[in-house]
PDB file of C-alpha atoms in Angstrom:
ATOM      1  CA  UNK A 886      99.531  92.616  98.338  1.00  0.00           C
ATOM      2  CA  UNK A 887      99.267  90.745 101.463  1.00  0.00           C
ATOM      3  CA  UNK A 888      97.333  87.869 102.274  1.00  0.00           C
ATOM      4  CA  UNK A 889      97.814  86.243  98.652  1.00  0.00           C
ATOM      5  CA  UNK A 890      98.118  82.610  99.914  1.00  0.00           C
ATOM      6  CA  UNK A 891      94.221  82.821 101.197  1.00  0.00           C
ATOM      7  CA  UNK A 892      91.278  82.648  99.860  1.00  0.00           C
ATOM      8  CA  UNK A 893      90.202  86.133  99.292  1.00  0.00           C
ATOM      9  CA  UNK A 894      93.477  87.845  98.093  1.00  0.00           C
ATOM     10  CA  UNK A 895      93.914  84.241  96.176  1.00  0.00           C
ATOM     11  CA  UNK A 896      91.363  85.507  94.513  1.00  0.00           C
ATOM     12  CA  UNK A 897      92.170  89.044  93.690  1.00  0.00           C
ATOM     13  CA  UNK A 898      95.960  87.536  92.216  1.00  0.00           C
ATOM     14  CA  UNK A 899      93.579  84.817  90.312  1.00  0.00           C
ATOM     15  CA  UNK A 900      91.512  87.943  88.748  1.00  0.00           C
ATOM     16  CA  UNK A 901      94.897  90.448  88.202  1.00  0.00           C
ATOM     17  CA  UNK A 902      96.380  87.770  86.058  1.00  0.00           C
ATOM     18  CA  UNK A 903      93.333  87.864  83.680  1.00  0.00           C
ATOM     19  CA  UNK A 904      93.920  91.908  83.567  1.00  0.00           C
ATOM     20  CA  UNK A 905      97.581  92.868  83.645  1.00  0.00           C
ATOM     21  CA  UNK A 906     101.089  91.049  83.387  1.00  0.00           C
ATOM     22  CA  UNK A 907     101.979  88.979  86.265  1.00  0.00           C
ATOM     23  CA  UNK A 908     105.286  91.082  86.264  1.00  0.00           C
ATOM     24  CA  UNK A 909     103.218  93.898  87.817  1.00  0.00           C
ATOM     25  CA  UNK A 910     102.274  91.830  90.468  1.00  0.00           C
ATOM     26  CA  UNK A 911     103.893  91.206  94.011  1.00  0.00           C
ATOM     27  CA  UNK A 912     102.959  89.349  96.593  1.00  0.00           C
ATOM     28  CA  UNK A 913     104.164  89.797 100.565  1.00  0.00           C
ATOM     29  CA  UNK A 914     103.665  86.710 102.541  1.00  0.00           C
ATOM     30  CA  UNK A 915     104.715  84.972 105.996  1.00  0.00           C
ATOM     31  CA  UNK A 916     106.147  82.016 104.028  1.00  0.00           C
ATOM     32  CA  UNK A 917     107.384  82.319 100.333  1.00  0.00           C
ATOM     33  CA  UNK A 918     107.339  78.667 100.413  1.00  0.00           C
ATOM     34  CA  UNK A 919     103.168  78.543 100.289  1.00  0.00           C
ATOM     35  CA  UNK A 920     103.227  81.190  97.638  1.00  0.00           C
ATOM     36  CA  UNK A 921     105.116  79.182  95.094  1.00  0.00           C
ATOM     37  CA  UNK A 922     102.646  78.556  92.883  1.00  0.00           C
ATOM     38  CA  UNK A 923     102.295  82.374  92.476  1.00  0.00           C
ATOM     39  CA  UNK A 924     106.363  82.890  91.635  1.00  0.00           C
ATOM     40  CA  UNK A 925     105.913  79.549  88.704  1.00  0.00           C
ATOM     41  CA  UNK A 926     103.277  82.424  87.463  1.00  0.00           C
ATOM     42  CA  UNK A 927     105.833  85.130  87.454  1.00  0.00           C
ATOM     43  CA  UNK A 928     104.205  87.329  90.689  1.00  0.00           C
ATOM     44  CA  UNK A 929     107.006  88.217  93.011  1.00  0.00           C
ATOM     45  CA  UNK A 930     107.010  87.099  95.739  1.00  0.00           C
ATOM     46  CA  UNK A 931     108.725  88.354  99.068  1.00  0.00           C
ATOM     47  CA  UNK A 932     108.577  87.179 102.730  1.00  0.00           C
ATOM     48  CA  UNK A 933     106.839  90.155 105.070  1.00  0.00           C
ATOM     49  CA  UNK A 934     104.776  89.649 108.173  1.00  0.00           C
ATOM     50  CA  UNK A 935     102.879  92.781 110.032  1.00  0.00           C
ATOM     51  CA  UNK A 936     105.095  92.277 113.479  1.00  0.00           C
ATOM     52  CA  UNK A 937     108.116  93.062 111.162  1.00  0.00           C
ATOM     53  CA  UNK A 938     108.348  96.690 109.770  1.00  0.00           C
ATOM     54  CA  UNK A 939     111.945  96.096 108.088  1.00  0.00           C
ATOM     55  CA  UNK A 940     110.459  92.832 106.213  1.00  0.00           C
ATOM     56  CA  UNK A 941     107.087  95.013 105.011  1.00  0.00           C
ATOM     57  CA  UNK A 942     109.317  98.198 103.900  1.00  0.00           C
ATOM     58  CA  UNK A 943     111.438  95.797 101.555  1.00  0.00           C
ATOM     59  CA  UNK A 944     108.666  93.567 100.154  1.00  0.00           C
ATOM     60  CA  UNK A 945     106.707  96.422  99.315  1.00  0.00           C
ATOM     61  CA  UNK A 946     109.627  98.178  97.682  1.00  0.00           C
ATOM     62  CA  UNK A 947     108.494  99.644  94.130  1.00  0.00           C
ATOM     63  CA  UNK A 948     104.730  99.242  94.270  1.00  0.00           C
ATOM     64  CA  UNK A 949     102.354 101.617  93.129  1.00  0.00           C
ATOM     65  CA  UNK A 950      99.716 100.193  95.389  1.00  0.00           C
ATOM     66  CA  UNK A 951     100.074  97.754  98.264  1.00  0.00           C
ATOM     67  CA  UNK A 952      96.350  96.181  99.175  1.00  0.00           C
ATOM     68  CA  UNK A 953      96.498  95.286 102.581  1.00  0.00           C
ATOM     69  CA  UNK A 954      93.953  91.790 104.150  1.00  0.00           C
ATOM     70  CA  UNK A 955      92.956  92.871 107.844  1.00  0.00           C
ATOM     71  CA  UNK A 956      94.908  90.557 109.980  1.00  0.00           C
ATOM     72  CA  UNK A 957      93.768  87.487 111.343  1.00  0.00           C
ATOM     73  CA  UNK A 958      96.150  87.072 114.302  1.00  0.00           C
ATOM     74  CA  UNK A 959      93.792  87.231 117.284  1.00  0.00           C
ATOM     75  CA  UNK A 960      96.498  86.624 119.673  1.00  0.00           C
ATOM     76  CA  UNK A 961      98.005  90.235 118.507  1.00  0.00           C
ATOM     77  CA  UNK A 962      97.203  94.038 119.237  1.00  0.00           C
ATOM     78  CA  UNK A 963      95.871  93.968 115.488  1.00  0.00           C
ATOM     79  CA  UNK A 964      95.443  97.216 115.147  1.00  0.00           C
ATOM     80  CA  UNK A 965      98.920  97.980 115.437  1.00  0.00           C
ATOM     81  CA  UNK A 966     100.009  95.455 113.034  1.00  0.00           C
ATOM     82  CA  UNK A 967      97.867  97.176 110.542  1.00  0.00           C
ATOM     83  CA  UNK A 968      99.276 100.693 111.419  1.00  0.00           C
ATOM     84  CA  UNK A 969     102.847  99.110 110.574  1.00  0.00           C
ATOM     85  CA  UNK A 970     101.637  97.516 107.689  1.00  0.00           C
ATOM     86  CA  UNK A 971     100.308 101.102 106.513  1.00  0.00           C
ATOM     87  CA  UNK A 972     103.100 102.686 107.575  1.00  0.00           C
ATOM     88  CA  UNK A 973     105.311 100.313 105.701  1.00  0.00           C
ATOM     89  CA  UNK A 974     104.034 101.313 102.631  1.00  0.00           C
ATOM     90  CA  UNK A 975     104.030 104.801 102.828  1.00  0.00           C
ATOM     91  CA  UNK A 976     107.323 104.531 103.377  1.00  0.00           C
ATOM     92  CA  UNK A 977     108.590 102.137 100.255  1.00  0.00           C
ATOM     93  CA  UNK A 978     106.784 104.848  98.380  1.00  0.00           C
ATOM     94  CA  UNK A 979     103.361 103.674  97.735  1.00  0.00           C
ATOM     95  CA  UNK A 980     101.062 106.399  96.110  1.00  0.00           C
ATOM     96  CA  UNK A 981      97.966 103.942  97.592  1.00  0.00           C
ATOM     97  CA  UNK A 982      97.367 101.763 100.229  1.00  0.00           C
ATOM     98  CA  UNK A 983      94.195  99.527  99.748  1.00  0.00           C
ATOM     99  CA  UNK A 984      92.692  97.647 102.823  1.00  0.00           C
ATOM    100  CA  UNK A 985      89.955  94.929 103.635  1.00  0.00           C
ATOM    101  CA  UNK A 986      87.894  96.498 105.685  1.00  0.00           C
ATOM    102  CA  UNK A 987      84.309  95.341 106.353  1.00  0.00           C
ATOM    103  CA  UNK A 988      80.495  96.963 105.765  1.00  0.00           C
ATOM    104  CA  UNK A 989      79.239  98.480 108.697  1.00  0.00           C
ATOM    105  CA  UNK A 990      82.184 100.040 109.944  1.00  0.00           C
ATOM    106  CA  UNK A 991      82.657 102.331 112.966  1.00  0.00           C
ATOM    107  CA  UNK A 992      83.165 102.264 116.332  1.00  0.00           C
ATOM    108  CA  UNK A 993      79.628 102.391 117.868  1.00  0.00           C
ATOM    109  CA  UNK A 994      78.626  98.742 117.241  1.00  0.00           C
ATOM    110  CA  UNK A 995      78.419  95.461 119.043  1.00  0.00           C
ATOM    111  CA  UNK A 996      80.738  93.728 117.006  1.00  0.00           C
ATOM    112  CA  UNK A 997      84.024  94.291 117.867  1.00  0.00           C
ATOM    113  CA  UNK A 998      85.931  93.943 114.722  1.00  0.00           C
ATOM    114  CA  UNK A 999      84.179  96.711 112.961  1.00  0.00           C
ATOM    115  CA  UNK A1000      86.054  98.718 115.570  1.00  0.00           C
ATOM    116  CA  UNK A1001      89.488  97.477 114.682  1.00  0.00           C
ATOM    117  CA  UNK A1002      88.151  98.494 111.063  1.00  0.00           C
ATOM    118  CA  UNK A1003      87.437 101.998 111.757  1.00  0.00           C
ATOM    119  CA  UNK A1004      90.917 102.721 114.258  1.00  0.00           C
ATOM    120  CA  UNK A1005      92.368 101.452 110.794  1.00  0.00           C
ATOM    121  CA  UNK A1006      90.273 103.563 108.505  1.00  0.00           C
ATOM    122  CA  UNK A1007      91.365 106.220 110.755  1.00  0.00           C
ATOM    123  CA  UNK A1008      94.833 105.919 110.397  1.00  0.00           C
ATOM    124  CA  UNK A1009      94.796 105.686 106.552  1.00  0.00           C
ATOM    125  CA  UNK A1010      92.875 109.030 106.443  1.00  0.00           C
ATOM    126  CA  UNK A1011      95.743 110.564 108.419  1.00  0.00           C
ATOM    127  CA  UNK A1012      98.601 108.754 106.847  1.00  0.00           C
ATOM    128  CA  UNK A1013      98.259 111.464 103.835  1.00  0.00           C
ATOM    129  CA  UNK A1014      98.691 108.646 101.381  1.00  0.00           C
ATOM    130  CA  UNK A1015      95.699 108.018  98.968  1.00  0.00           C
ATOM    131  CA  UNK A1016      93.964 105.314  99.856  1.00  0.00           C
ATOM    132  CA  UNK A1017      90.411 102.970  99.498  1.00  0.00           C
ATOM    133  CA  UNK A1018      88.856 100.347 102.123  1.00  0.00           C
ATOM    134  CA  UNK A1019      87.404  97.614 100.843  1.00  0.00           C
ATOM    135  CA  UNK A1020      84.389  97.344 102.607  1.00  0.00           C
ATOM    136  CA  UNK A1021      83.314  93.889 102.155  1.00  0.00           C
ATOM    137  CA  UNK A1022      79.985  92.248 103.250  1.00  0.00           C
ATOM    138  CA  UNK A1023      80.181  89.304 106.024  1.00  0.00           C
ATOM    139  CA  UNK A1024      81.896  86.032 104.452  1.00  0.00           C
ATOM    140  CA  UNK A1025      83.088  82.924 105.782  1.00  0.00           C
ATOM    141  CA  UNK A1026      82.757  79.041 106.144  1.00  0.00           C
ATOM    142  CA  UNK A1027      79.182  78.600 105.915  1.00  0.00           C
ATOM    143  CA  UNK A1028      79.227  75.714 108.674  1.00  0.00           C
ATOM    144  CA  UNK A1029      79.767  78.462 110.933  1.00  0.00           C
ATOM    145  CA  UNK A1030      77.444  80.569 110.037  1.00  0.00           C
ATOM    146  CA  UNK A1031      74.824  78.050 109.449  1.00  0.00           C
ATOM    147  CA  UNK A1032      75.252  75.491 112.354  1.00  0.00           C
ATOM    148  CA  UNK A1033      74.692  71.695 110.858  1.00  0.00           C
ATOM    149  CA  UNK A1034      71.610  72.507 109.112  1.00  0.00           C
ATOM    150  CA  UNK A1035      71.696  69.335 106.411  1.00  0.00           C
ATOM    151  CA  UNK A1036      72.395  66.894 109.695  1.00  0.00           C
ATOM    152  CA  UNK A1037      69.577  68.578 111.826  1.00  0.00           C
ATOM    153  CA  UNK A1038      67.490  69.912 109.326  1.00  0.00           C
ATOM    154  CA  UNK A1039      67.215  73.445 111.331  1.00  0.00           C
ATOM    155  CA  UNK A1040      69.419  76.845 110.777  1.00  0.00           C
ATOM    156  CA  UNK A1041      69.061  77.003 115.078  1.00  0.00           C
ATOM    157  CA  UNK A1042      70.856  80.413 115.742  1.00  0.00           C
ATOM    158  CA  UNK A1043      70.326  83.847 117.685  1.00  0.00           C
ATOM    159  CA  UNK A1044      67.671  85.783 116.728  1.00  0.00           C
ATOM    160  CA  UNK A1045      69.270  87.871 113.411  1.00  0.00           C
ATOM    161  CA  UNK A1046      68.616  91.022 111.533  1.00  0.00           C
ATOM    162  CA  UNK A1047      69.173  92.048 107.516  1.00  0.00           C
ATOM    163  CA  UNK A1048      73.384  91.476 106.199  1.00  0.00           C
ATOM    164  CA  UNK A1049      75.315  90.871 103.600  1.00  0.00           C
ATOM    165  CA  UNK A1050      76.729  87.785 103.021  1.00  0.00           C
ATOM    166  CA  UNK A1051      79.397  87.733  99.868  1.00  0.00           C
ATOM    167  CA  UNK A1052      81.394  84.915  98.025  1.00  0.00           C
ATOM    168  CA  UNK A1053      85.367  85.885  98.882  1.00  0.00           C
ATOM    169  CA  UNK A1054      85.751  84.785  95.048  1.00  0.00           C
ATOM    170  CA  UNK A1055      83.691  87.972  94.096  1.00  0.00           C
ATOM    171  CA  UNK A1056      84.873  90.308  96.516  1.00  0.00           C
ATOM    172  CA  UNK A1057      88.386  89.488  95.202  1.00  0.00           C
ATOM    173  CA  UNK A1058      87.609  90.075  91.547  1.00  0.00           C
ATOM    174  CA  UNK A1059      85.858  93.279  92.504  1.00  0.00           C
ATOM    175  CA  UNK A1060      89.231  94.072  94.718  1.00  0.00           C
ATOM    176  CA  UNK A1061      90.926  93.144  91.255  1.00  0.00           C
ATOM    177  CA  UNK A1062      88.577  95.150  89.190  1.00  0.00           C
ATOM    178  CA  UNK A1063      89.670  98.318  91.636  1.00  0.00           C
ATOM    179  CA  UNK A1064      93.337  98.132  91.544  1.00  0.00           C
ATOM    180  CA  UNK A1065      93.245  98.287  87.779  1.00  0.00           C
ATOM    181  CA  UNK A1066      90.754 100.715  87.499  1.00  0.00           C
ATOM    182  CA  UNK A1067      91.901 104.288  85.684  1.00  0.00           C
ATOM    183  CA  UNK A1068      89.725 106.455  87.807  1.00  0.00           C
ATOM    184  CA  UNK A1069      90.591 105.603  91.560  1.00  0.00           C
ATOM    185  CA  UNK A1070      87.898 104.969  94.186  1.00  0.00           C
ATOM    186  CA  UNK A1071      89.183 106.922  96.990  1.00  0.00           C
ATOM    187  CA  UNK A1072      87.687 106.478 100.950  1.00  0.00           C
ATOM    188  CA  UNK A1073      85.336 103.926 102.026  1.00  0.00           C
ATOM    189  CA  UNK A1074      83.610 101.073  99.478  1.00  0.00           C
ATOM    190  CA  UNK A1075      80.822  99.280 100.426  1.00  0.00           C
ATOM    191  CA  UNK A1076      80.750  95.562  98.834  1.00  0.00           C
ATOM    192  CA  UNK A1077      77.309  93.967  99.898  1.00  0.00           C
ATOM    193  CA  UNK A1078      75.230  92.258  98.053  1.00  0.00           C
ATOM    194  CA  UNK A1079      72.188  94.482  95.764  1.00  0.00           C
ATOM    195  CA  UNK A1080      69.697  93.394  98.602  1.00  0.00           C
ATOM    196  CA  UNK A1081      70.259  92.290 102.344  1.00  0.00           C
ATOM    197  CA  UNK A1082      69.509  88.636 103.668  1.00  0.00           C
ATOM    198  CA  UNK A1083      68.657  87.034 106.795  1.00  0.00           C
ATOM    199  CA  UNK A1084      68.981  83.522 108.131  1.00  0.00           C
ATOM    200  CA  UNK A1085      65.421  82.609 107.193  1.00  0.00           C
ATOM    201  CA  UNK A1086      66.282  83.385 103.284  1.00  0.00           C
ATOM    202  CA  UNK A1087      69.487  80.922 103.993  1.00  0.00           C
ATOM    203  CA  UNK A1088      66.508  78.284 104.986  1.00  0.00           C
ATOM    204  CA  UNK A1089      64.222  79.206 102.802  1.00  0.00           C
ATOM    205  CA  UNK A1090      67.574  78.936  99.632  1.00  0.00           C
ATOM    206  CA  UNK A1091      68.290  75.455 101.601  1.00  0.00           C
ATOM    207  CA  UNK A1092      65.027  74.342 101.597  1.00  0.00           C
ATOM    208  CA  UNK A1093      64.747  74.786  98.012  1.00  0.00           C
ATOM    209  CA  UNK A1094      68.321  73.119  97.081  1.00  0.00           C
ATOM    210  CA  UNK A1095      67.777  70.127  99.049  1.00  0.00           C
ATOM    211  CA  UNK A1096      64.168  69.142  98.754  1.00  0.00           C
ATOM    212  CA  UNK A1097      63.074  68.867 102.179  1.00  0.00           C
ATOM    213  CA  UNK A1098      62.203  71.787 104.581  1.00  0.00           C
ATOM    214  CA  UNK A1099      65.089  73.479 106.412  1.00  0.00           C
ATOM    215  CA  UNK A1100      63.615  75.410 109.018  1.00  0.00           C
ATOM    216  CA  UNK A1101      64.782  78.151 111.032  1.00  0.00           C
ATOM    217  CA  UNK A1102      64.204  78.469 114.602  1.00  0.00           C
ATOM    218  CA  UNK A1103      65.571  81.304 116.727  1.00  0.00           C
ATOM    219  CA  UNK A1104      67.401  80.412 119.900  1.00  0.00           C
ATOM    220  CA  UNK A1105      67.518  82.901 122.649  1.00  0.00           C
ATOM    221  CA  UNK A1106      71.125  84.515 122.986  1.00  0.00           C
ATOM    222  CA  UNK A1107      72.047  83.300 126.514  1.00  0.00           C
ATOM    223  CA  UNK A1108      70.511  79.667 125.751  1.00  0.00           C
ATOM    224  CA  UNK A1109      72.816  79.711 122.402  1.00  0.00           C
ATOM    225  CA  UNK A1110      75.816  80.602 124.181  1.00  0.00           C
ATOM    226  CA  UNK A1111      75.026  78.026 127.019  1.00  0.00           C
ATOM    227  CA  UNK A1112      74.830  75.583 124.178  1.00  0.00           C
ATOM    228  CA  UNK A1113      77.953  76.577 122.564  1.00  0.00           C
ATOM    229  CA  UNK A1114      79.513  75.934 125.734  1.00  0.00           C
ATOM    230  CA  UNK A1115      78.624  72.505 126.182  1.00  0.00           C
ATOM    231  CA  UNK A1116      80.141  71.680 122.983  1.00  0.00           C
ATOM    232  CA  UNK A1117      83.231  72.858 124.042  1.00  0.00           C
ATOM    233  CA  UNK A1118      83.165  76.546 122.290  1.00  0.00           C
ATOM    234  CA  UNK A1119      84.746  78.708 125.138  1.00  0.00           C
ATOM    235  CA  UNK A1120      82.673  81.180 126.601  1.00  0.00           C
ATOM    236  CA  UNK A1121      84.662  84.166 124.810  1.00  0.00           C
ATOM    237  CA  UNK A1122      84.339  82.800 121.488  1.00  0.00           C
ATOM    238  CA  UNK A1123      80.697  82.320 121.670  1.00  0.00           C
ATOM    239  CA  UNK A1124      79.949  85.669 122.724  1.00  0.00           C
ATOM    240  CA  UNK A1125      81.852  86.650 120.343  1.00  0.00           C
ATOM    241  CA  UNK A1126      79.969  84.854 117.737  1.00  0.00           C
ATOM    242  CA  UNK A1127      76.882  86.231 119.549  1.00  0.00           C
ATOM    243  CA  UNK A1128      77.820  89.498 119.146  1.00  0.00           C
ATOM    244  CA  UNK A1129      77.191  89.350 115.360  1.00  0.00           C
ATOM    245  CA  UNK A1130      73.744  88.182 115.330  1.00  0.00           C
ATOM    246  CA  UNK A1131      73.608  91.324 117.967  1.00  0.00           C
ATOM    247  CA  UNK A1132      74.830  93.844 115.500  1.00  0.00           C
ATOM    248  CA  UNK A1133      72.341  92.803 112.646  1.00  0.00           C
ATOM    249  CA  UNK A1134      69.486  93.111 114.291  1.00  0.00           C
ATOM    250  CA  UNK A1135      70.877  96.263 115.550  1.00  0.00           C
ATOM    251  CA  UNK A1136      70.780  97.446 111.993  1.00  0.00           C
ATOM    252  CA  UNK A1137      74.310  97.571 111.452  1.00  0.00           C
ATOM    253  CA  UNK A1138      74.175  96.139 108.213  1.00  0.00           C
ATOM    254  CA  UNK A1139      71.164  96.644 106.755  1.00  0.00           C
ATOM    255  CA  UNK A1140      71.622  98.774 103.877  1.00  0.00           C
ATOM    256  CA  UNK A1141      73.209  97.852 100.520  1.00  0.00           C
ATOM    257  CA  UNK A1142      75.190  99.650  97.715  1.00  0.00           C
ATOM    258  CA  UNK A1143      75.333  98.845  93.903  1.00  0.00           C
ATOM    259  CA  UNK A1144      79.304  99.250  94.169  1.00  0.00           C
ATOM    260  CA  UNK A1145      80.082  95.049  93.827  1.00  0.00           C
ATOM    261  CA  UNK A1146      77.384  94.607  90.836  1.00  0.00           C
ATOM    262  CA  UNK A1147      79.220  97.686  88.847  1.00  0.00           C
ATOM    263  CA  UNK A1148      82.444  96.553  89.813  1.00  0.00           C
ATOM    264  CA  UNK A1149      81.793  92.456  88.733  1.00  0.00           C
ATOM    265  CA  UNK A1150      79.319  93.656  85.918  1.00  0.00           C
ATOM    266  CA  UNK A1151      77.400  90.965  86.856  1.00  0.00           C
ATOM    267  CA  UNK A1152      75.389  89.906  89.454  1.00  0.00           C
ATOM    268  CA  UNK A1153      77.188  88.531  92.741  1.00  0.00           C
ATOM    269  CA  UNK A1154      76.933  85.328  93.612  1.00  0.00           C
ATOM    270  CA  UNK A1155      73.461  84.821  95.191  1.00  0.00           C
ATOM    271  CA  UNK A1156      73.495  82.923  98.819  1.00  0.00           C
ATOM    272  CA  UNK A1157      71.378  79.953  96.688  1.00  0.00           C
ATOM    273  CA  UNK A1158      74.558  79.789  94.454  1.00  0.00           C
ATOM    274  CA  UNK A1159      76.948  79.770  97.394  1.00  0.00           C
ATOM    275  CA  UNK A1160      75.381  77.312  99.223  1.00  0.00           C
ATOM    276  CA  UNK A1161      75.082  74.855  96.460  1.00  0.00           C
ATOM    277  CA  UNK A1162      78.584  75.058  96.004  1.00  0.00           C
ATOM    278  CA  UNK A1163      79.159  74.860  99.617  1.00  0.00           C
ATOM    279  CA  UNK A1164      77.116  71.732  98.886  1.00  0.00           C
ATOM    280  CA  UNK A1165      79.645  70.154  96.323  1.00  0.00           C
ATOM    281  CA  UNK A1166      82.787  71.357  98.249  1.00  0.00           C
TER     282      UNK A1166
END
């Protein structure tokens, strides 16, 4: 797999070692050095980076499947890196390519990254490999998301519509739970939680964790991004960010699929339970 020093793919290695010898498990990464902690294991570990075809072929030599994190190079034509990435492994002989894609998927949104999702959804189906995208719901550093809510005691963001908002530690046991699974899931997954949120619930969770009312007060989109500014977000990236809040009230994420409760058999982690231990962090 790619992506095994972060968090999420950290995660899916963490959950693989609980199912299967860590002799069945290989990791490609930019810089072996960061990944030592995952050769003292036993994973192997080889260098490979998405701008290098050569380095992808041989560090995905001999795997079954190769799971593939969406980059996160925005100075790079990403989609292209993951077409070389999927190419890579079709031709080291992979009989399934797994990728991180994201719910909400296609290319008819205002988010741009679903795009970039769905050009590489698209090449997977035509790559004639088997393969599965990992659909995951919307994850992330909460501060970002959030705004400093326990300094002002306001979640002050665009106005926002129903999404999924998932703990990377579940989505990577579920990712886990997949790759050893004896009956393949084949296409799209979606990974959401069992029922949509909104930034009011996130107050409403807050209010209840700290004790004191955290309330949540919609900001027009042109006055947000004229605030951003003047804190020194450039104007790209907070239209960017803008363009999320755009896309769930849009709908774009509004529906939910029992796929991460089977898969966990459990409940996810609730947005209460991530928050408190966004709390501790």
């Amino acid at each position: 797999m790619t992506g095994a020093t972060g968090v999420l793919n950290g995660a899916t290695v963490e959950h693989l070692l609980k199912r299967i010898p860590s002799s069945r498990i290989a990791a490609s990464v930019r810089d072996p050095r960061r990944a030592q902690h995952l050769a003292d294991q036993g994973v192997r570990v080889r260098q490979g980076a998405y701008d290098d075809p050569d380095s992808l072929r041989e560090s995905f030599a001999g795997a079954e499947q190769v799971l593939l994190v969406s980059s996160s190079d925005i100075t790079a034509n990403v989609v292209a890196q993951h077409r070389t990435a999927i190419d890579a492994a079709v031709e080291a002989g992979a009989e399934r390519v797994l990728y991180t894609s994201a719910h909400g998927t296609g290319f008819d949104t205002p988010y741009p990254p679903l795009a970039i999702h769905a050009a590489t959804e698209q090449h997977l189906a035509s790559s004639g490999i088997a393969w599965t995208a990992l659909r995951n719901g919307f994850y992330g550093d909460l501060n970002q998301l959030l705004g400093p809510w326990r300094e002002t005691g306001t979640i002050a963001k665009p106005a926002d519509g129903p999404f999924s908002w998932v703990d990377r530690r579940d989505a990577g046991e579920a990712a886990a739970a997949i790759l050893t699974d004896e009956s393949p899931l084949d296409g799209p997954v979606n990974l959401t939680l069992p029922k949509p949120v909104t930034l009011a619930d996130f107050a409403s969770a807050a209010s209840k964790l700290t004790g004191r009312r955290i309330e949540r007060i919609v900001v027009g989109d042109e006055e947000w991004v004229a605030g951003e500014i003047s804190n020194g977000v450039p104007e790209q990236a907070a239209r960017f960010a803008l363009s999320m809040f755009q896309a769930t009230r849009s709908g774009h994420f509004s529906e939910s699929d029992p796929a991460l409760v089977r898969l966990l058999e459990r409940e996810p982690r609730s947005i209460a339970q991530q928050l408190a231990d966004h709390m501790l962090a």
